[in-house]
Amino acid sequence: MNDVSLAERVATVRAFNRLYTGVIGVLDEGPADAEYSLSEARVLFEVAQQTELHVSDLRKRLDLDAGYASRLLSRLEGRGLVLRERSGEDARRQIVRLTDAGRDAFADLDSRSVRQIGGLLERFPDEDQRRLLGAMGTITQLVGDKTTDRTLVLRTPRPGDLGWVVHRHGTLYAREYGLDERFEALVARVVADFADHRDDPRQAAWIAELAGERVGSIFCMPSQDERTAKLRLLLLEPAARGHGVGKRLVQECVEFARGRGYAAMELWTLSALDAARGIYRSAGFRLEHEEPTREFGPPVTGETWRMEL
């Protein structure tokens, strides 16, 4: 991105904003004769999320000033959709809740919204839908609330995951260490070997997800020495680093190897991967051998690590 000027980046963001605002405007506002304004619909949505809501909290969520919030609630109250009353815990505060008519109105609005968004998504094939949702998730992750709890899930590979492992290894190692396509080819061979022996109970693989997004991988595979397992293809997306994902993946892999009766585990890595080497060391691996190589383009030092199980 260094060859892209700030002005060009700003122009790209502004163009996206115009497009996105137009799409969201259609989805949120609905037809010109819609029964509720956008602001009224948003109030109904927020109040519907719980039994009752403090008016001050509603204002904060929707970034409304006191006067405008009061007028919105008065209109909805006049139509019999919401009810305001003093809080039983603090008489200085008001709470608002939906009436039965308000719940019916919200159910209708929610159903219409689902249909509209579903109609938008149905314009695209399944693969493009996944790309669209993934891009939305990336934007949310980068500019959204950083305090949101992101649950880590380790799962077995699904269709498409093995190709993702190859792709992300090739992309990240080229960008961060300058390795050429021969490294990606090596990863592809390892993944193909795993797939060719998918029913072998001595091997397993895990995909790490944070908030539903793939952020890492690891494989446990047998070596020619049947008593030694190989830890392979540990991968961490940059956004997942520093969150303990790598440590969890390595722990899972080591425990699997122990459970399958392996006596030892080995791995091969690069000396430049300081974070990964730290994870291996803390897990109990020890450096056994190192050797310089130009097998993947630039000069690098390969390392073999081993742990007795």
Short mmCIF file of C-alpha atoms in Angstrom, two decimals:
data_model
loop_
_atom_site.label_atom_id
_atom_site.label_comp_id
_atom_site.label_asym_id
_atom_site.label_seq_id
_atom_site.Cartn_x
_atom_site.Cartn_y
_atom_site.Cartn_z
CA MET A 1 0.00 0.00 0.00
CA ASN A 2 3.04 2.31 0.19
CA ASP A 3 2.52 3.29 -3.46
CA VAL A 4 -1.04 4.50 -2.74
CA SER A 5 -1.28 8.12 -1.62
CA LEU A 6 -3.37 9.29 1.32
CA ALA A 7 -5.63 11.21 -1.06
CA GLU A 8 -6.34 8.03 -3.03
CA ARG A 9 -7.11 6.10 0.16
CA VAL A 10 -9.47 8.83 1.34
CA ALA A 11 -11.21 8.84 -2.04
CA THR A 12 -11.67 5.07 -1.84
CA VAL A 13 -13.26 5.31 1.62
CA ARG A 14 -15.56 8.14 0.51
CA ALA A 15 -16.69 6.19 -2.55
CA PHE A 16 -17.45 3.18 -0.36
CA ASN A 17 -19.37 5.41 2.07
CA ARG A 18 -21.59 6.74 -0.72
CA LEU A 19 -22.35 3.24 -1.97
CA TYR A 20 -22.92 1.78 1.49
CA THR A 21 -25.09 4.70 2.64
CA GLY A 22 -27.30 4.22 -0.40
CA VAL A 23 -27.76 0.51 0.28
CA ILE A 24 -28.44 0.98 4.00
CA GLY A 25 -30.81 3.86 3.28
CA VAL A 26 -32.95 1.59 1.13
CA LEU A 27 -32.90 -1.19 3.73
CA ASP A 28 -33.56 1.03 6.76
CA GLU A 29 -36.05 3.51 5.38
CA GLY A 30 -38.14 1.16 3.29
CA PRO A 31 -40.78 2.55 0.92
CA ALA A 32 -41.73 6.23 0.94
CA ASP A 33 -45.08 5.43 2.58
CA ALA A 34 -43.51 3.46 5.44
CA GLU A 35 -45.55 3.61 8.62
CA TYR A 36 -42.59 4.59 10.84
CA SER A 37 -39.69 6.95 10.32
CA LEU A 38 -36.17 5.55 10.50
CA SER A 39 -35.67 7.09 13.95
CA GLU A 40 -38.94 5.66 15.26
CA ALA A 41 -38.06 2.22 13.92
CA ARG A 42 -34.69 2.34 15.64
CA VAL A 43 -36.27 3.28 18.95
CA LEU A 44 -38.69 0.37 18.67
CA PHE A 45 -35.81 -1.98 17.89
CA GLU A 46 -33.72 -0.90 20.89
CA VAL A 47 -36.62 -1.04 23.35
CA ALA A 48 -37.61 -4.47 22.03
CA GLN A 49 -34.25 -5.96 23.01
CA GLN A 50 -35.19 -6.12 26.70
CA THR A 51 -38.21 -5.99 28.97
CA GLU A 52 -37.60 -2.36 29.92
CA LEU A 53 -34.92 0.21 29.15
CA HIS A 54 -33.84 3.39 30.91
CA VAL A 55 -34.48 6.40 28.68
CA SER A 56 -30.96 7.68 29.38
CA ASP A 57 -29.52 4.39 28.11
CA LEU A 58 -31.68 4.59 25.01
CA ARG A 59 -30.35 8.08 24.29
CA LYS A 60 -26.75 6.90 24.62
CA ARG A 61 -27.27 3.92 22.32
CA LEU A 62 -28.85 6.03 19.58
CA ASP A 63 -26.83 9.21 20.26
CA LEU A 64 -29.97 11.32 20.74
CA ASP A 65 -30.23 14.61 22.59
CA ALA A 66 -32.80 14.80 25.38
CA GLY A 67 -35.31 16.95 23.49
CA TYR A 68 -35.36 14.84 20.34
CA ALA A 69 -35.58 11.60 22.32
CA SER A 70 -38.53 12.99 24.27
CA ARG A 71 -40.36 13.97 21.08
CA LEU A 72 -39.80 10.54 19.51
CA LEU A 73 -41.06 8.76 22.60
CA SER A 74 -44.07 11.07 22.85
CA ARG A 75 -45.05 10.24 19.27
CA LEU A 76 -44.71 6.51 19.86
CA GLU A 77 -46.51 6.77 23.19
CA GLY A 78 -49.33 8.66 21.52
CA ARG A 79 -49.74 5.79 19.08
CA GLY A 80 -49.91 3.31 21.96
CA LEU A 81 -46.62 1.59 21.11
CA VAL A 82 -44.50 2.43 24.17
CA LEU A 83 -45.12 3.24 27.80
CA ARG A 84 -42.94 5.53 29.94
CA GLU A 85 -42.90 5.46 33.72
CA ARG A 86 -40.70 6.29 36.67
CA SER A 87 -38.05 3.75 37.62
CA GLY A 88 -38.85 1.85 40.80
CA GLU A 89 -35.17 1.97 41.74
CA ASP A 90 -34.61 5.68 41.08
CA ALA A 91 -37.57 8.03 40.75
CA ARG A 92 -35.38 10.54 38.94
CA ARG A 93 -35.03 8.18 35.98
CA GLN A 94 -37.59 7.08 33.42
CA ILE A 95 -37.93 3.64 31.92
CA VAL A 96 -39.60 2.80 28.63
CA ARG A 97 -41.07 -0.49 27.46
CA LEU A 98 -43.16 -1.76 24.58
CA THR A 99 -46.89 -2.26 24.87
CA ASP A 100 -48.55 -5.27 23.26
CA ALA A 101 -49.20 -3.11 20.20
CA GLY A 102 -45.56 -2.04 20.23
CA ARG A 103 -44.38 -5.64 20.25
CA ASP A 104 -46.65 -6.38 17.29
CA ALA A 105 -45.28 -3.34 15.46
CA PHE A 106 -41.70 -4.41 16.14
CA ALA A 107 -42.40 -7.97 14.96
CA ASP A 108 -43.75 -6.57 11.67
CA LEU A 109 -40.75 -4.24 11.21
CA ASP A 110 -38.30 -7.01 12.04
CA SER A 111 -39.92 -9.39 9.57
CA ARG A 112 -39.79 -6.75 6.81
CA SER A 113 -36.13 -6.06 7.56
CA VAL A 114 -35.27 -9.76 7.34
CA ARG A 115 -37.02 -9.98 3.96
CA GLN A 116 -35.24 -6.89 2.63
CA ILE A 117 -31.77 -8.00 3.72
CA GLY A 118 -32.47 -11.53 2.54
CA GLY A 119 -33.46 -10.10 -0.84
CA LEU A 120 -30.18 -8.20 -1.00
CA LEU A 121 -28.12 -11.30 -0.19
CA GLU A 122 -30.03 -13.47 -2.65
CA ARG A 123 -28.72 -11.30 -5.47
CA PHE A 124 -25.34 -12.96 -4.97
CA PRO A 125 -24.21 -16.60 -5.19
CA ASP A 126 -23.23 -18.32 -1.94
CA GLU A 127 -19.48 -17.72 -2.40
CA ASP A 128 -20.02 -13.97 -2.91
CA GLN A 129 -22.31 -13.84 0.11
CA ARG A 130 -19.52 -15.31 2.22
CA ARG A 131 -17.05 -12.78 0.84
CA LEU A 132 -19.47 -9.94 1.58
CA LEU A 133 -20.09 -11.09 5.15
CA GLY A 134 -16.38 -11.66 5.68
CA ALA A 135 -15.61 -8.11 4.52
CA MET A 136 -18.27 -6.76 6.90
CA GLY A 137 -16.69 -8.75 9.72
CA THR A 138 -13.26 -7.30 8.90
CA ILE A 139 -14.58 -3.74 8.97
CA THR A 140 -16.35 -4.38 12.26
CA GLN A 141 -13.22 -5.90 13.76
CA LEU A 142 -11.00 -2.99 12.71
CA VAL A 143 -13.23 0.00 13.50
CA GLY A 144 -15.77 -1.43 15.95
CA ASP A 145 -15.81 -1.77 19.71
CA LYS A 146 -12.47 -3.30 20.72
CA THR A 147 -13.90 -4.40 24.08
CA THR A 148 -16.26 -6.91 22.44
CA ASP A 149 -15.61 -10.41 23.74
CA ARG A 150 -14.33 -12.66 20.96
CA THR A 151 -14.75 -16.33 21.71
CA LEU A 152 -11.99 -18.65 20.49
CA VAL A 153 -13.19 -21.87 18.87
CA LEU A 154 -10.94 -24.74 17.76
CA ARG A 155 -12.66 -27.04 15.28
CA THR A 156 -11.88 -29.72 12.72
CA PRO A 157 -11.45 -28.63 9.10
CA ARG A 158 -14.49 -28.17 6.89
CA PRO A 159 -14.68 -28.07 3.08
CA GLY A 160 -12.59 -25.13 1.88
CA ASP A 161 -10.43 -24.92 5.01
CA LEU A 162 -7.49 -26.90 3.60
CA GLY A 163 -7.30 -24.58 0.60
CA TRP A 164 -7.46 -21.62 2.97
CA VAL A 165 -4.49 -23.02 4.94
CA VAL A 166 -2.40 -23.21 1.76
CA HIS A 167 -3.49 -19.78 0.56
CA ARG A 168 -2.84 -17.99 3.85
CA HIS A 169 0.56 -19.64 4.33
CA GLY A 170 1.59 -18.57 0.84
CA THR A 171 0.29 -15.02 1.30
CA LEU A 172 1.61 -14.34 4.81
CA TYR A 173 5.04 -15.92 4.40
CA ALA A 174 5.60 -14.08 1.11
CA ARG A 175 4.56 -10.76 2.63
CA GLU A 176 6.34 -11.09 5.97
CA TYR A 177 9.47 -13.12 5.07
CA GLY A 178 9.77 -12.89 1.30
CA LEU A 179 9.39 -16.62 0.68
CA ASP A 180 8.49 -17.57 -2.87
CA GLU A 181 5.95 -19.99 -4.34
CA ARG A 182 8.10 -22.99 -3.44
CA PHE A 183 7.11 -22.55 0.20
CA GLU A 184 3.44 -22.49 -0.74
CA ALA A 185 4.02 -25.65 -2.77
CA LEU A 186 5.54 -27.32 0.30
CA VAL A 187 2.48 -26.41 2.35
CA ALA A 188 0.23 -27.74 -0.42
CA ARG A 189 2.05 -31.09 -0.37
CA VAL A 190 1.66 -31.38 3.40
CA VAL A 191 -2.05 -30.57 3.18
CA ALA A 192 -2.51 -33.05 0.31
CA ASP A 193 -0.78 -35.77 2.35
CA PHE A 194 -3.11 -35.03 5.26
CA ALA A 195 -6.17 -35.23 2.99
CA ASP A 196 -4.95 -38.47 1.38
CA HIS A 197 -4.81 -40.08 4.85
CA ARG A 198 -7.88 -38.36 6.34
CA ASP A 199 -9.07 -41.60 7.98
CA ASP A 200 -5.78 -42.19 9.81
CA PRO A 201 -6.56 -41.95 13.56
CA ARG A 202 -2.96 -40.92 14.27
CA GLN A 203 -3.43 -37.50 12.65
CA ALA A 204 -5.69 -34.50 13.22
CA ALA A 205 -5.99 -30.83 12.33
CA TRP A 206 -7.63 -27.81 13.89
CA ILE A 207 -8.88 -24.50 12.53
CA ALA A 208 -9.00 -21.62 15.02
CA GLU A 209 -11.89 -19.15 14.81
CA LEU A 210 -12.38 -15.83 16.57
CA ALA A 211 -15.86 -14.35 16.32
CA GLY A 212 -16.60 -16.82 13.53
CA GLU A 213 -13.56 -15.86 11.42
CA ARG A 214 -10.73 -18.24 10.56
CA VAL A 215 -7.55 -16.98 12.23
CA GLY A 216 -5.25 -19.99 12.55
CA SER A 217 -4.45 -23.63 11.96
CA ILE A 218 -2.31 -26.50 13.20
CA PHE A 219 -1.81 -30.13 12.12
CA CYS A 220 -0.59 -33.24 13.96
CA MET A 221 0.75 -35.87 11.56
CA PRO A 222 2.78 -39.08 11.92
CA SER A 223 6.43 -39.20 10.89
CA GLN A 224 8.33 -42.12 9.39
CA ASP A 225 9.25 -43.02 12.95
CA GLU A 226 5.89 -44.28 14.22
CA ARG A 227 6.73 -43.21 17.78
CA THR A 228 7.22 -39.55 16.80
CA ALA A 229 4.47 -37.12 15.79
CA LYS A 230 5.01 -34.01 13.72
CA LEU A 231 3.51 -30.63 14.56
CA ARG A 232 2.90 -28.91 11.24
CA LEU A 233 1.41 -25.80 9.66
CA LEU A 234 0.93 -23.61 12.74
CA LEU A 235 -0.56 -20.43 11.30
CA LEU A 236 -1.78 -17.26 12.98
CA GLU A 237 -3.42 -14.35 11.20
CA PRO A 238 -1.87 -11.02 12.25
CA ALA A 239 -5.12 -9.89 13.92
CA ALA A 240 -5.09 -13.00 16.15
CA ARG A 241 -1.55 -12.66 17.42
CA GLY A 242 -1.12 -11.79 21.07
CA HIS A 243 -4.48 -13.31 22.07
CA GLY A 244 -3.23 -16.75 23.13
CA VAL A 245 -4.50 -18.45 19.98
CA GLY A 246 -1.14 -19.98 19.07
CA LYS A 247 -0.64 -21.32 22.58
CA ARG A 248 -4.07 -22.99 22.54
CA LEU A 249 -3.43 -24.56 19.13
CA VAL A 250 -0.08 -25.99 20.22
CA GLN A 251 -1.57 -27.31 23.48
CA GLU A 252 -4.36 -29.04 21.57
CA CYS A 253 -1.91 -30.60 19.15
CA VAL A 254 0.44 -31.84 21.90
CA GLU A 255 -2.41 -33.31 23.95
CA PHE A 256 -3.71 -35.14 20.89
CA ALA A 257 -0.26 -36.65 20.27
CA ARG A 258 -0.02 -37.79 23.88
CA GLY A 259 -3.48 -39.31 23.70
CA ARG A 260 -2.51 -41.28 20.58
CA GLY A 261 0.48 -42.81 22.34
CA TYR A 262 3.29 -40.96 20.58
CA ALA A 263 6.55 -40.86 22.57
CA ALA A 264 7.82 -37.58 21.12
CA MET A 265 6.86 -34.69 18.87
CA GLU A 266 8.96 -32.76 16.39
CA LEU A 267 8.46 -29.63 14.30
CA TRP A 268 10.31 -27.60 11.70
CA THR A 269 10.24 -23.81 11.71
CA LEU A 270 12.26 -20.74 10.74
CA SER A 271 14.58 -18.87 13.09
CA ALA A 272 12.88 -15.61 12.10
CA LEU A 273 9.54 -16.69 13.62
CA ASP A 274 10.28 -15.32 17.08
CA ALA A 275 6.68 -15.46 18.37
CA ALA A 276 6.13 -19.05 17.23
CA ARG A 277 9.48 -20.13 18.66
CA GLY A 278 8.48 -18.61 21.99
CA ILE A 279 5.25 -20.62 21.97
CA TYR A 280 7.15 -23.82 21.19
CA ARG A 281 9.69 -23.18 23.93
CA SER A 282 7.03 -22.48 26.56
CA ALA A 283 5.20 -25.68 25.54
CA GLY A 284 8.33 -27.73 26.27
CA PHE A 285 10.00 -28.04 22.86
CA ARG A 286 13.78 -27.73 22.63
CA LEU A 287 15.90 -26.72 19.63
CA GLU A 288 17.67 -29.80 18.22
CA HIS A 289 19.15 -28.71 14.91
CA GLU A 290 19.45 -25.66 12.64
CA GLU A 291 20.54 -25.31 9.05
CA PRO A 292 20.65 -22.39 6.59
CA THR A 293 18.72 -22.82 3.34
CA ARG A 294 17.76 -20.91 0.20
CA GLU A 295 15.12 -23.48 -0.73
CA PHE A 296 12.35 -20.88 -0.63
CA GLY A 297 14.14 -17.89 -2.16
CA PRO A 298 15.85 -15.61 0.35
CA PRO A 299 18.41 -17.09 2.78
CA VAL A 300 16.69 -18.37 5.95
CA THR A 301 17.63 -20.69 8.79
CA GLY A 302 15.49 -23.76 9.30
CA GLU A 303 15.19 -25.24 12.76
CA THR A 304 14.11 -28.63 14.08
CA TRP A 305 12.56 -28.67 17.56
CA ARG A 306 11.67 -31.74 19.63
CA MET A 307 9.77 -32.59 22.79
CA GLU A 308 9.55 -35.89 24.63
CA LEU A 309 5.95 -36.71 25.50
#
